[in-house]
Short mmCIF file of C-alpha atoms and ligand atoms in Angstrom, two decimals:
data_model
loop_
_atom_site.label_atom_id
_atom_site.label_comp_id
_atom_site.label_asym_id
_atom_site.label_seq_id
_atom_site.Cartn_x
_atom_site.Cartn_y
_atom_site.Cartn_z
CA UNK A 1399 -1.82 -11.77 17.34
CA UNK A 1400 1.68 -12.76 15.85
CA UNK A 1401 2.09 -10.57 12.81
CA UNK A 1402 5.32 -12.13 11.78
CA UNK A 1403 5.30 -13.98 8.65
CA UNK A 1404 7.32 -17.08 8.31
CA UNK A 1405 9.91 -17.50 5.34
CA UNK A 1406 7.94 -20.66 4.59
CA UNK A 1407 4.51 -19.03 4.52
CA UNK A 1408 5.63 -16.08 2.16
CA UNK A 1409 7.33 -18.32 -0.22
CA UNK A 1410 4.20 -20.27 -0.49
CA UNK A 1411 2.14 -17.10 -0.96
CA UNK A 1412 4.71 -16.39 -3.50
CA UNK A 1413 4.53 -19.70 -5.38
CA UNK A 1414 5.00 -19.29 -9.39
CA UNK A 1415 6.68 -15.68 -8.92
CA UNK A 1416 9.63 -16.37 -11.19
CA UNK A 1417 7.70 -18.21 -13.82
CA UNK A 1418 4.59 -15.75 -13.86
CA UNK A 1419 6.53 -12.72 -14.87
CA UNK A 1420 8.40 -13.84 -18.05
CA UNK A 1421 11.73 -14.05 -18.84
CA UNK A 1422 12.11 -10.14 -20.14
CA UNK A 1423 11.66 -9.25 -16.32
CA UNK A 1424 14.54 -9.33 -13.91
CA UNK A 1425 14.35 -11.75 -10.92
CA UNK A 1426 14.19 -8.86 -8.40
CA UNK A 1427 11.53 -6.87 -10.34
CA UNK A 1428 9.57 -10.21 -10.70
CA UNK A 1429 9.90 -10.85 -6.95
CA UNK A 1430 9.24 -7.33 -5.89
CA UNK A 1431 6.23 -7.49 -8.55
CA UNK A 1432 4.34 -10.33 -6.82
CA UNK A 1433 4.88 -9.22 -2.97
CA UNK A 1434 3.38 -5.72 -4.14
CA UNK A 1435 0.62 -7.66 -5.90
CA UNK A 1436 -0.15 -9.68 -2.83
CA UNK A 1437 0.03 -6.59 -0.55
CA UNK A 1438 -2.54 -4.60 -3.34
CA UNK A 1439 -4.94 -7.25 -3.25
CA UNK A 1440 -4.92 -8.01 0.44
CA UNK A 1441 -3.22 -11.58 0.35
CA UNK A 1442 -0.48 -10.01 2.41
CA UNK A 1443 -1.75 -7.79 5.23
CA UNK A 1444 -0.18 -4.52 5.79
CA UNK A 1445 2.02 -4.31 9.00
CA UNK A 1446 3.60 -7.61 8.89
CA UNK A 1447 6.81 -8.22 9.64
CA UNK A 1448 8.39 -9.71 6.30
CA UNK A 1449 11.45 -12.42 6.81
CA UNK A 1450 14.79 -11.53 6.94
CA UNK A 1451 16.67 -11.24 3.42
CA UNK A 1452 18.78 -14.44 4.17
CA UNK A 1453 15.42 -16.42 5.49
CA UNK A 1454 13.53 -15.63 2.28
CA UNK A 1455 16.24 -16.28 -0.15
CA UNK A 1456 16.88 -19.79 1.38
CA UNK A 1457 13.50 -20.50 0.95
CA UNK A 1458 12.84 -19.55 -2.37
CA UNK A 1459 16.34 -20.81 -3.38
CA UNK A 1460 17.57 -17.73 -4.80
CA UNK A 1461 20.69 -15.37 -3.92
CA UNK A 1462 20.25 -12.97 -1.21
CA UNK A 1463 21.30 -10.00 -3.42
CA UNK A 1464 17.56 -10.97 -5.17
CA UNK A 1465 15.84 -10.43 -2.25
CA UNK A 1466 17.66 -7.64 -1.05
CA UNK A 1467 17.24 -5.74 -4.24
CA UNK A 1468 13.59 -6.61 -4.57
CA UNK A 1469 13.06 -5.55 -0.91
CA UNK A 1470 15.16 -2.36 -1.76
CA UNK A 1471 12.71 -1.83 -4.52
CA UNK A 1472 9.57 -2.19 -2.40
CA UNK A 1473 10.94 0.10 -0.17
CA UNK A 1474 11.58 2.90 -2.51
CA UNK A 1475 7.89 2.12 -3.37
CA UNK A 1476 6.50 2.40 0.04
CA UNK A 1477 5.60 -1.25 0.47
CA UNK A 1478 7.95 -2.26 2.84
CA UNK A 1479 9.30 -0.04 5.77
CA UNK A 1480 12.55 -0.82 8.07
CA UNK A 1481 12.05 -0.34 11.61
CA UNK A 1482 15.15 -0.01 13.77
CA UNK A 1483 15.84 -3.08 15.73
CA UNK A 1484 12.53 -4.98 14.45
CA UNK A 1485 13.20 -5.75 11.03
CA UNK A 1486 11.08 -5.01 7.85
CA UNK A 1487 7.53 -4.46 7.71
CA UNK A 1488 4.98 -4.36 5.04
CA UNK A 1489 3.04 -0.95 4.72
CA UNK A 1490 0.69 0.63 2.50
CA UNK A 1491 2.36 3.56 -0.28
CA UNK A 1492 1.31 6.78 1.04
CA UNK A 1493 1.30 7.82 -2.48
CA UNK A 1494 0.52 6.08 -5.93
CA UNK A 1495 3.93 4.23 -6.55
CA UNK A 1496 5.88 5.51 -9.65
CA UNK A 1497 4.44 5.62 -12.57
CA UNK A 1498 0.70 5.60 -11.59
CA UNK A 1499 0.19 9.15 -11.51
CA UNK A 1500 -3.15 10.70 -12.87
CA UNK A 1501 -4.52 9.77 -16.37
CA UNK A 1502 -3.30 11.98 -19.13
CA UNK A 1503 -6.05 10.34 -21.34
CA UNK A 1504 -9.67 11.23 -21.11
CA UNK A 1505 -11.69 8.54 -19.79
CA UNK A 1506 -13.06 6.32 -22.36
CA UNK A 1507 -16.63 7.35 -21.48
CA UNK A 1508 -18.52 8.25 -18.35
CA UNK A 1509 -18.70 4.62 -17.02
CA UNK A 1510 -15.23 4.03 -16.99
CA UNK A 1511 -13.72 3.73 -13.27
CA UNK A 1512 -10.69 5.72 -12.58
CA UNK A 1513 -10.12 7.17 -9.27
CA UNK A 1514 -9.44 10.50 -8.33
CA UNK A 1515 -5.90 10.07 -8.93
CA UNK A 1516 -6.21 7.18 -10.81
CA UNK A 1517 -4.64 4.92 -8.38
CA UNK A 1518 -6.56 1.55 -7.66
CA UNK A 1519 -6.01 0.08 -4.50
CA UNK A 1520 -5.61 -3.30 -6.28
CA UNK A 1521 -3.12 -1.59 -8.82
CA UNK A 1522 0.13 -3.75 -8.60
CA UNK A 1523 3.52 -2.00 -7.90
CA UNK A 1524 4.71 0.36 -10.76
CA UNK A 1525 1.30 -0.17 -12.64
CA UNK A 1526 1.66 2.72 -15.28
CA UNK A 1527 -0.99 5.07 -15.36
CA UNK A 1528 -0.95 5.85 -19.19
CA UNK A 1529 0.70 3.62 -21.79
CA UNK A 1530 1.14 4.01 -25.50
CA UNK A 1531 0.36 7.93 -25.72
CA UNK A 1532 -2.04 8.44 -22.61
CA UNK A 1533 -4.42 5.04 -22.84
CA UNK A 1534 -6.37 5.38 -19.43
CA UNK A 1535 -6.33 3.14 -16.98
CA UNK A 1536 -9.00 0.20 -16.88
CA UNK A 1537 -10.35 -0.83 -13.44
CA UNK A 1538 -11.53 -4.37 -13.67
CA UNK A 1539 -10.43 -4.88 -10.06
CA UNK A 1540 -14.06 -3.94 -8.69
CA UNK A 1541 -17.12 -5.21 -9.62
CA UNK A 1542 -19.57 -2.16 -9.10
CA UNK A 1543 -22.20 -0.37 -10.74
CA UNK A 1544 -22.22 3.03 -12.02
CA UNK A 1545 -24.27 5.59 -10.15
CA UNK A 1546 -27.77 6.58 -11.83
CA UNK A 1547 -27.14 10.65 -12.03
CA UNK A 1548 -30.54 11.57 -12.44
CA UNK A 1549 -32.27 9.48 -9.87
CA UNK A 1550 -29.28 10.45 -7.17
CA UNK A 1551 -29.52 14.13 -7.98
CA UNK A 1552 -33.20 13.92 -7.32
CA UNK A 1553 -32.82 11.92 -4.30
CA UNK A 1554 -30.31 13.85 -2.77
CA UNK A 1555 -32.38 17.25 -3.58
CA UNK A 1556 -35.48 15.64 -1.72
CA UNK A 1557 -33.37 14.33 0.89
CA UNK A 1558 -32.13 18.07 1.54
CA UNK A 1559 -35.34 19.57 1.58
CA UNK A 1560 -36.56 17.17 4.21
CA UNK A 1561 -33.43 17.66 6.34
CA UNK A 1562 -34.54 20.58 8.63
CA UNK A 1563 -37.52 18.55 9.56
CA UNK A 1564 -34.94 16.34 11.57
CA UNK A 1565 -32.48 18.86 12.88
CA UNK A 1566 -34.81 19.08 15.93
CA UNK A 1567 -33.60 15.69 16.73
CA UNK A 1568 -30.19 14.40 17.67
CA UNK A 1569 -29.61 12.80 14.74
CA UNK A 1570 -28.59 9.51 16.77
CA UNK A 1571 -30.34 6.31 15.81
CA UNK A 1572 -28.49 3.10 15.94
CA UNK A 1573 -31.39 1.03 14.31
CA UNK A 1574 -31.37 3.85 11.65
CA UNK A 1575 -34.46 6.02 10.35
CA UNK A 1576 -38.02 4.54 10.87
CA UNK A 1577 -38.80 5.71 7.23
CA UNK A 1578 -35.66 3.72 5.47
CA UNK A 1579 -36.31 0.79 7.92
CA UNK A 1580 -39.81 0.60 7.07
CA UNK A 1581 -39.00 0.90 3.25
CA UNK A 1582 -36.36 -1.97 3.52
CA UNK A 1583 -39.02 -4.17 5.27
CA UNK A 1584 -41.64 -3.63 2.87
CA UNK A 1585 -38.87 -4.47 -0.09
CA UNK A 1586 -37.31 -8.05 1.90
CA UNK A 1587 -41.25 -8.65 2.62
CA UNK A 1588 -42.20 -8.12 -1.32
CA UNK A 1589 -39.15 -10.80 -1.84
CA UNK A 1590 -40.63 -13.07 0.24
CA UNK A 1591 -38.92 -12.46 3.59
CA UNK A 1592 -41.66 -11.25 5.87
CA UNK A 1593 -39.94 -8.54 7.92
CA UNK A 1594 -40.96 -5.83 9.87
CA UNK A 1595 -39.19 -2.58 10.60
CA UNK A 1596 -37.95 -3.51 14.07
CA UNK A 1597 -35.99 -6.32 12.63
CA UNK A 1598 -33.79 -4.00 10.59
CA UNK A 1599 -30.81 -1.85 11.15
CA UNK A 1600 -29.60 0.61 8.71
CA UNK A 1601 -25.67 0.33 8.28
CA UNK A 1602 -22.89 1.97 6.24
CA UNK A 1603 -22.97 -0.69 3.45
CA UNK A 1604 -23.34 -4.44 3.69
CA UNK A 1605 -19.82 -5.24 4.86
CA UNK A 1606 -20.05 -3.13 7.78
CA UNK A 1607 -23.11 -5.28 8.49
CA UNK A 1608 -20.97 -8.35 8.33
CA UNK A 1609 -18.60 -6.68 10.57
CA UNK A 1610 -21.35 -6.02 13.12
CA UNK A 1611 -22.60 -9.40 13.10
CA UNK A 1612 -19.03 -10.86 13.28
CA UNK A 1613 -18.12 -8.71 16.25
CA UNK A 1614 -21.16 -9.38 17.91
CA UNK A 1615 -21.26 -13.33 17.32
CA UNK A 1616 -17.82 -14.43 16.87
CA UNK A 1617 -14.82 -15.05 19.04
CA UNK A 1618 -11.06 -15.01 18.59
CA UNK A 1619 -10.34 -18.98 17.61
CA UNK A 1620 -13.92 -19.48 16.35
CA UNK A 1621 -14.70 -21.07 13.05
CA UNK A 1622 -16.58 -19.28 10.15
CA UNK A 1623 -17.99 -21.31 7.45
CA UNK A 1624 -17.46 -19.68 4.02
CA UNK A 1625 -17.85 -20.54 0.31
CA UNK A 1626 -14.67 -21.12 -1.58
CA UNK A 1627 -14.29 -18.91 -3.73
CA UNK A 1628 -15.95 -16.28 -1.87
CA UNK A 1629 -16.04 -12.61 -1.45
CA UNK A 1630 -12.84 -11.20 -0.28
CA UNK A 1631 -14.31 -9.25 2.60
CA UNK A 1632 -15.46 -12.67 4.19
CA UNK A 1633 -11.88 -13.67 4.33
CA UNK A 1634 -10.77 -10.62 5.53
CA UNK A 1635 -13.37 -10.19 8.21
CA UNK A 1636 -12.47 -14.03 9.68
CA UNK A 1637 -9.18 -12.68 9.72
CA UNK A 1638 -9.82 -9.39 11.95
CA UNK A 1639 -11.86 -11.51 13.99
CA UNK A 1640 -8.89 -13.80 14.25
CA UNK A 1641 -11.42 -16.44 13.56
CA UNK A 1642 -10.41 -19.43 11.52
CA UNK A 1643 -11.97 -19.92 8.16
CA UNK A 1644 -13.85 -23.04 7.15
CA UNK A 1645 -13.95 -22.94 3.50
CA UNK A 1646 -16.69 -24.85 1.51
CA UNK A 1647 -15.57 -25.52 -2.24
CA UNK A 1648 -18.52 -24.66 -4.67
CA UNK A 1649 -18.75 -27.38 -7.23
CA UNK A 1650 -19.96 -27.69 -10.67
CA UNK A 1651 -23.39 -29.23 -11.53
CA UNK A 1652 -22.83 -31.84 -13.69
CA UNK A 1653 -26.15 -31.40 -15.58
CA UNK A 1654 -26.10 -27.68 -16.33
CA UNK A 1655 -22.13 -27.05 -15.97
CA UNK A 1656 -23.10 -24.15 -13.97
CA UNK A 1657 -21.53 -23.78 -10.25
CA UNK A 1658 -23.46 -24.50 -7.10
CA UNK A 1659 -23.37 -25.59 -3.55
CA UNK A 1660 -22.12 -29.34 -2.41
CA UNK A 1661 -24.99 -29.68 0.28
CA UNK A 1662 -23.11 -33.18 1.69
CA UNK A 1663 -19.99 -31.00 1.93
CA UNK A 1664 -21.85 -28.16 3.35
CA UNK A 1665 -23.39 -30.35 6.35
CA UNK A 1666 -20.34 -32.20 7.09
CA UNK A 1667 -18.31 -28.88 7.39
CA UNK A 1668 -20.88 -28.02 9.88
CA UNK A 1669 -21.07 -30.85 11.86
CA UNK A 1670 -17.30 -31.41 11.93
CA UNK A 1671 -15.89 -28.10 12.38
CA UNK A 1672 -18.52 -26.60 14.29
CA UNK A 1673 -18.72 -22.99 12.98
CA UNK A 1674 -20.22 -20.37 14.93
CA UNK A 1675 -21.23 -18.63 11.79
CA UNK A 1676 -21.89 -19.43 8.10
CA UNK A 1677 -21.54 -16.80 5.47
CA UNK A 1678 -23.35 -17.25 2.33
CA UNK A 1679 -24.06 -15.44 -1.08
CA UNK A 1680 -26.59 -17.40 -2.26
CA UNK A 1681 -27.87 -15.19 -5.25
CA UNK A 1682 -25.23 -14.38 -7.67
CA UNK A 1683 -22.20 -15.77 -5.50
CA UNK A 1684 -19.58 -13.44 -5.84
CA UNK A 1685 -17.44 -14.52 -7.74
CA UNK A 1686 -18.97 -17.69 -9.61
CA UNK A 1687 -22.50 -16.06 -9.82
CA UNK A 1688 -24.42 -19.24 -8.87
CA UNK A 1689 -27.79 -19.20 -7.73
CA UNK A 1690 -28.78 -21.65 -5.11
CA UNK A 1691 -31.94 -23.70 -5.96
CA UNK A 1692 -35.24 -23.62 -3.29
CA UNK A 1693 -34.55 -26.95 -2.18
CA UNK A 1694 -30.91 -26.32 -1.22
CA UNK A 1695 -31.89 -23.10 0.69
CA UNK A 1696 -34.28 -25.27 2.58
CA UNK A 1697 -31.84 -28.23 3.40
CA UNK A 1698 -28.94 -25.46 4.17
CA UNK A 1699 -31.27 -24.12 6.91
CA UNK A 1700 -32.31 -27.43 8.18
CA UNK A 1701 -28.52 -28.49 8.48
CA UNK A 1702 -27.29 -25.17 10.05
CA UNK A 1703 -30.38 -25.57 12.77
CA UNK A 1704 -29.33 -29.45 13.48
CA UNK A 1705 -25.60 -27.70 14.21
CA UNK A 1706 -26.34 -24.78 15.76
CA UNK A 1707 -24.72 -22.58 13.15
CA UNK A 1708 -25.92 -18.96 12.67
CA UNK A 1709 -26.28 -17.91 8.95
CA UNK A 1710 -25.16 -14.55 7.20
CA UNK A 1711 -26.83 -14.73 4.24
CA UNK A 1712 -25.02 -11.70 1.68
CA UNK A 1713 -28.07 -10.85 -0.37
CA UNK A 1714 -26.49 -7.45 -1.84
CA UNK A 1715 -26.51 -9.05 -5.30
CA UNK A 1716 -29.76 -10.47 -5.54
CA UNK A 1717 -31.82 -7.84 -7.10
CA UNK A 1718 -29.21 -8.58 -9.94
CA UNK A 1719 -30.55 -11.30 -11.86
CA UNK A 1720 -30.28 -10.80 -15.75
CA UNK A 1721 -32.24 -13.86 -17.17
CA UNK A 1722 -34.62 -15.20 -14.40
CA UNK A 1723 -35.78 -13.87 -11.12
CA UNK A 1724 -34.04 -15.43 -7.92
CA UNK A 1725 -36.15 -17.31 -5.52
CA UNK A 1726 -37.08 -16.03 -2.09
CA UNK A 1727 -34.38 -14.95 0.13
CA UNK A 1728 -32.90 -18.00 2.20
CA UNK A 1729 -34.09 -16.38 5.34
CA UNK A 1730 -37.74 -17.19 4.12
CA UNK A 1731 -37.22 -21.17 5.13
CA UNK A 1732 -35.97 -20.35 8.87
CA UNK A 1733 -38.39 -20.89 11.27
CA UNK A 1734 -39.22 -19.02 14.51
CA UNK A 1735 -36.70 -19.95 17.26
CA UNK A 1736 -34.46 -22.05 15.00
CA UNK A 1737 -31.01 -21.09 14.19
CA UNK A 1738 -30.66 -17.15 13.50
CA UNK A 1739 -30.48 -16.30 10.13
CA UNK A 1740 -29.34 -12.87 9.33
CA UNK A 1741 -29.96 -11.28 6.12
CA UNK A 1742 -27.88 -8.47 5.08
CA UNK A 1743 -27.99 -6.00 2.09
CA UNK A 1744 -27.69 -2.59 0.68
CA UNK A 1745 -27.44 -0.12 -2.16
CA UNK A 1746 -24.20 -0.58 -3.54
CA UNK A 1747 -25.01 -3.07 -6.18
CA UNK A 1748 -28.24 -1.57 -7.20
CA UNK A 1749 -27.70 1.82 -6.87
CA UNK A 1750 -24.39 3.07 -5.96
CA UNK A 1751 -21.50 2.16 -3.41
CA UNK A 1752 -20.59 5.57 -2.77
CA UNK A 1753 -23.92 6.28 -1.01
CA UNK A 1754 -22.57 3.60 1.88
CA UNK A 1755 -26.36 2.40 2.67
CA UNK A 1756 -26.89 -1.30 3.69
CA UNK A 1757 -28.91 -2.98 6.02
CA UNK A 1758 -29.32 -6.05 8.21
CA UNK A 1759 -32.14 -8.21 9.20
CA UNK A 1760 -32.22 -10.37 12.42
CA UNK A 1761 -34.56 -11.71 15.11
CA UNK A 1762 -35.22 -9.06 17.49
CA UNK A 1763 -32.92 -10.40 20.25
CA UNK A 1764 -29.89 -10.60 18.45
CA UNK A 1765 -30.67 -7.11 16.91
CA UNK A 1766 -30.51 -5.93 20.19
CA UNK A 1767 -27.21 -7.38 20.71
CA UNK A 1768 -25.94 -6.16 17.72
CA UNK A 1769 -27.02 -2.73 18.42
CA UNK A 1770 -25.35 -3.12 21.57
CA UNK A 1771 -21.97 -3.83 20.12
CA UNK A 1772 -22.53 -0.96 17.51
CA UNK A 1773 -23.15 1.58 19.98
CA UNK A 1774 -19.48 1.99 20.80
CA UNK A 1775 -18.66 1.88 17.19
CA UNK A 1776 -19.74 4.46 14.59
CA UNK A 1777 -22.77 4.73 16.57
CA UNK A 1778 -25.43 5.24 13.88
CA UNK A 1779 -25.53 6.41 10.01
CA UNK A 1780 -25.65 9.81 8.58
CA UNK A 1781 -29.32 10.88 8.56
CA UNK A 1782 -28.78 12.60 5.15
CA UNK A 1783 -27.94 9.48 3.42
CA UNK A 1784 -30.55 7.62 4.75
CA UNK A 1785 -33.14 10.44 3.53
CA UNK A 1786 -31.29 10.13 0.05
CA UNK A 1787 -31.64 6.20 0.31
CA UNK A 1788 -35.36 6.55 1.33
CA UNK A 1789 -36.16 8.24 -2.23
CA UNK A 1790 -33.80 5.71 -4.07
CA UNK A 1791 -35.60 2.51 -2.35
CA UNK A 1792 -38.99 4.09 -3.88
CA UNK A 1793 -37.76 3.76 -7.25
CA UNK A 1794 -35.70 0.71 -7.10
CA UNK A 1795 -37.62 -1.42 -9.06
CA UNK A 1796 -37.33 1.18 -12.03
CA UNK A 1797 -33.60 1.90 -11.36
CA UNK A 1798 -32.61 -2.10 -11.23
CA UNK A 1799 -34.71 -2.50 -14.33
CA UNK A 1800 -32.80 -0.49 -16.42
CA UNK A 1801 -29.37 -1.36 -15.01
CA UNK A 1802 -30.39 -5.06 -15.65
CA UNK A 1803 -30.75 -4.44 -19.62
CA UNK A 1804 -27.42 -2.57 -19.55
CA UNK A 1805 -25.52 -5.65 -17.91
CA UNK A 1806 -26.97 -8.14 -19.72
CA UNK A 1807 -25.69 -6.47 -23.01
CA UNK A 1808 -22.71 -5.79 -21.47
CA UNK A 1809 -22.22 -9.53 -20.25
CA UNK A 1810 -22.74 -10.94 -23.75
CA UNK A 1811 -20.75 -8.25 -25.28
CA UNK A 1812 -17.89 -9.39 -22.65
CA UNK A 1813 -18.27 -13.18 -23.44
CA UNK A 1814 -18.27 -12.40 -27.22
CA UNK A 1815 -15.15 -10.32 -27.10
CA UNK A 1816 -13.42 -12.82 -25.20
CA UNK A 1817 -14.62 -15.63 -27.18
CA UNK A 1818 -13.07 -14.11 -29.93
CA UNK A 1819 -9.47 -12.91 -28.71
CA UNK A 1820 -8.89 -15.40 -25.82
CA UNK A 1821 -10.92 -18.72 -26.98
CA UNK A 1822 -9.13 -20.99 -25.20
CA UNK A 1823 -10.27 -19.44 -21.61
CA UNK A 1824 -13.61 -21.06 -20.30
CA UNK A 1825 -16.03 -18.03 -19.89
CA UNK A 1826 -19.01 -18.97 -17.86
CA UNK A 1827 -22.76 -17.37 -18.64
CA UNK A 1828 -24.04 -16.10 -15.21
CA UNK A 1829 -27.42 -15.50 -14.57
CA UNK A 1830 -26.89 -12.59 -12.93
CA UNK A 1831 -24.38 -10.48 -10.60
CA UNK A 1832 -21.66 -8.32 -12.19
CA UNK A 1833 -18.71 -10.60 -13.29
CA UNK A 1834 -17.62 -13.59 -15.26
CA UNK A 1835 -15.45 -16.22 -13.40
CA UNK A 1836 -13.19 -17.34 -16.12
CA UNK A 1837 -11.30 -20.58 -15.77
CA UNK A 1838 -7.77 -19.59 -17.86
CA UNK A 1839 -6.92 -23.01 -18.12
CA UNK A 1840 -3.55 -22.73 -16.72
CA UNK A 1841 -2.37 -21.32 -13.28
CA UNK A 1842 -1.38 -18.49 -14.12
CA UNK A 1843 -3.81 -15.78 -12.65
CA UNK A 1844 -1.46 -13.54 -10.43
CA UNK A 1845 1.07 -13.42 -13.37
CA UNK A 1846 -1.58 -12.31 -15.76
CA UNK A 1847 -2.87 -9.65 -13.16
CA UNK A 1848 1.04 -8.06 -12.86
CA UNK A 1849 1.26 -8.45 -16.85
CA UNK A 1850 -2.17 -6.82 -17.10
CA UNK A 1851 -1.12 -3.88 -14.76
CA UNK A 1852 1.80 -3.30 -17.39
CA UNK A 1853 -1.04 -2.73 -19.92
CA UNK A 1854 -3.09 -0.47 -17.87
CA UNK A 1855 -5.76 -2.73 -16.64
CA UNK A 1856 -6.14 -3.46 -12.96
CA UNK A 1857 -7.52 -6.66 -11.91
CA UNK A 1858 -8.03 -8.91 -8.76
CA UNK A 1859 -6.44 -12.53 -9.05
CA UNK A 1860 -8.00 -15.36 -8.24
CA UNK A 1861 -6.59 -16.45 -5.26
CA UNK A 1862 -7.94 -13.13 -3.60
CA UNK A 1863 -11.49 -14.97 -3.83
CA UNK A 1864 -9.93 -17.83 -1.61
CA UNK A 1865 -8.02 -19.13 1.48
CA UNK A 1866 -4.72 -20.96 0.95
CA UNK A 1867 -3.91 -19.25 -2.36
CA UNK A 1868 -6.23 -21.42 -4.24
CA UNK A 1869 -7.93 -20.36 -7.91
CA UNK A 1870 -4.52 -19.43 -9.43
CA UNK A 1871 -6.39 -20.84 -12.18
CA UNK A 1872 -9.22 -18.21 -12.57
CA UNK A 1873 -9.92 -14.68 -12.73
CA UNK A 1874 -12.79 -12.52 -11.94
CA UNK A 1875 -13.81 -10.28 -15.19
CA UNK A 1876 -16.68 -7.81 -14.47
CA UNK A 1877 -18.59 -6.63 -17.06
CA UNK A 1878 -20.10 -3.32 -15.71
CA UNK A 1879 -17.96 -0.88 -17.67
CA UNK A 1880 -18.97 0.11 -21.45
CA UNK A 1881 -18.98 -1.97 -24.38
CA UNK A 1882 -16.05 0.41 -25.92
CA UNK A 1883 -13.91 0.23 -22.43
CA UNK A 1884 -14.82 -3.58 -22.60
CA UNK A 1885 -13.31 -4.15 -25.96
CA UNK A 1886 -10.24 -2.38 -24.82
CA UNK A 1887 -9.82 -3.94 -21.81
CA UNK A 1888 -9.85 -7.43 -23.59
CA UNK A 1889 -7.55 -6.21 -26.28
CA UNK A 1890 -5.17 -5.48 -23.50
CA UNK A 1891 -5.52 -8.32 -21.56
CA UNK A 1892 -4.81 -10.70 -24.91
CA UNK A 1893 -1.66 -8.65 -25.46
CA UNK A 1894 -0.69 -9.24 -21.36
CA UNK A 1895 -1.69 -13.14 -22.03
CA UNK A 1896 0.67 -13.10 -24.97
CA UNK A 1897 3.37 -11.58 -23.11
CA UNK A 1898 3.34 -14.23 -20.47
CA UNK A 1899 4.10 -16.86 -23.55
CA UNK A 1900 1.73 -19.70 -21.81
CA UNK A 1901 1.63 -23.00 -23.74
CA UNK A 1902 -2.08 -23.39 -24.20
CA UNK A 1903 -3.21 -26.82 -24.03
CA UNK A 1904 -5.33 -27.32 -27.40
CA UNK A 1905 -8.78 -27.71 -27.40
CA UNK A 1906 -10.20 -30.89 -28.63
CA UNK A 1907 -13.81 -31.81 -29.19
CA UNK A 1908 -15.02 -35.37 -28.15
CA UNK A 1909 -18.31 -36.07 -30.24
C1 PLP B 2391 -20.92 -10.27 -2.00
C2 PLP B 2391 -20.71 -8.81 -1.39
N1 PLP B 2391 -21.07 -8.51 -0.58
C3 PLP B 2391 -20.85 -7.33 0.22
C4 PLP B 2391 -19.97 -6.32 -0.70
C5 PLP B 2391 -19.71 -4.79 -0.06
O1 PLP B 2391 -20.98 -4.18 0.10
P1 PLP B 2391 -21.19 -2.59 0.97
O2 PLP B 2391 -20.41 -1.85 -0.74
O3 PLP B 2391 -22.50 -2.57 0.53
O4 PLP B 2391 -20.33 -2.85 1.81
C6 PLP B 2391 -19.96 -6.76 -2.04
C7 PLP B 2391 -19.09 -5.40 -2.89
O5 PLP B 2391 -18.54 -5.73 -3.83
C8 PLP B 2391 -20.11 -7.88 -2.21
O6 PLP B 2391 -19.43 -8.30 -3.51
#
């Protein structure tokens, strides 16, 4: 694989780096900051050889000294390393960069996500951990729920009590514990997708399921259809599999103003690009929050069948509807013997990501191939975690219902706070999921992410959710934090936005 990044390619990724930082920031700091952001949010891969200082200076139209100083800064922070005789390479800082140590201030409340060191993998370089005498860093880079403490503790205690009965076996089962597979199959069946336990594999999270499917079905050079924008993990998987992503743009339904799928574009991409696999998030699409209608589900399955495209339907957010229940899973429209539809899911979005329990449902023959591919990988899922998951799946209705009410309130709260503080932003009203896909009105998402880091807010920029640097005008804002934390985040975001000096177009109402 060619891991050398040309100067032109890096310059394209860096588009807007100078203007984004504002006049108060030196050119070298602005350049270093943008490269660190690209690395932190995954748009620039670790282990890539970057262009020489001279090549990049020419591509950016700046003096070589500026690039040299920026590279030097990045080396000091651990984002770049020089290898003798083979140039300069991107790296992952072993320790948080200067200024991002543990928080001095206490978290705003129990739900504020601050990692053990307060360091977020998305934190751009030099992101200060405390501001103004000890403000905690607010992590809006991750859209994930808080753990239900009591339910987790109870399920863990029960699992521990049950563990001895499993200790007489080897504990290896590539498909997972029968009790959990049955519980998952029952839940999928109740949702309208008839499933038996022998069609289910338990995995270490939904993303692990996607990785296993990709490894089984996708060969280097194959094409994989994805939505644009989409969950960044899908883009990363394509890259890791050396597959070519075929992005199909999400569109706005003119009647409802809500995002949706362009069926003609999906069918055309399936016909013209002949992808091996299509990855779709049809319930509370990440990041737009879109929900696919039953008619479109039927048509997508039919188109995939016509063009021989296997589908992976990532249903890990489907249970998180806030206003109206979603239609049955897309897999329910797949007929026996037709194109394979693989449904993935897990407990990361309904209960807690730290549990690392996910699953996939696939036709039995395909499941056997996936199991064979897994046998040389992680082999099987930890038994204790699966036992905990059995207890949680039994209580899932109750747990999800409680989260729904809290999340609906927080969604409305964040929308209200944004409408007051940043009225020029276009803020949607998704019917589920965890985040708002906000239209900033101007392509300044990466610049805002960098500025927000200086105010102690960590975010993922719009282009992280797309191929080719698209969606600079959009920002994903999760509403999973407490109302107090969201208020604080919005106040800081408004400050960060102000610091960019964006000339906002005046909103006019046409009557
Ligand atoms: C759409 C989507 N799929 C998959 C995942 C990863 O899920 P898991 O934690 O179960 O691997 C996420 C997490 O953010 C997600 O948003």
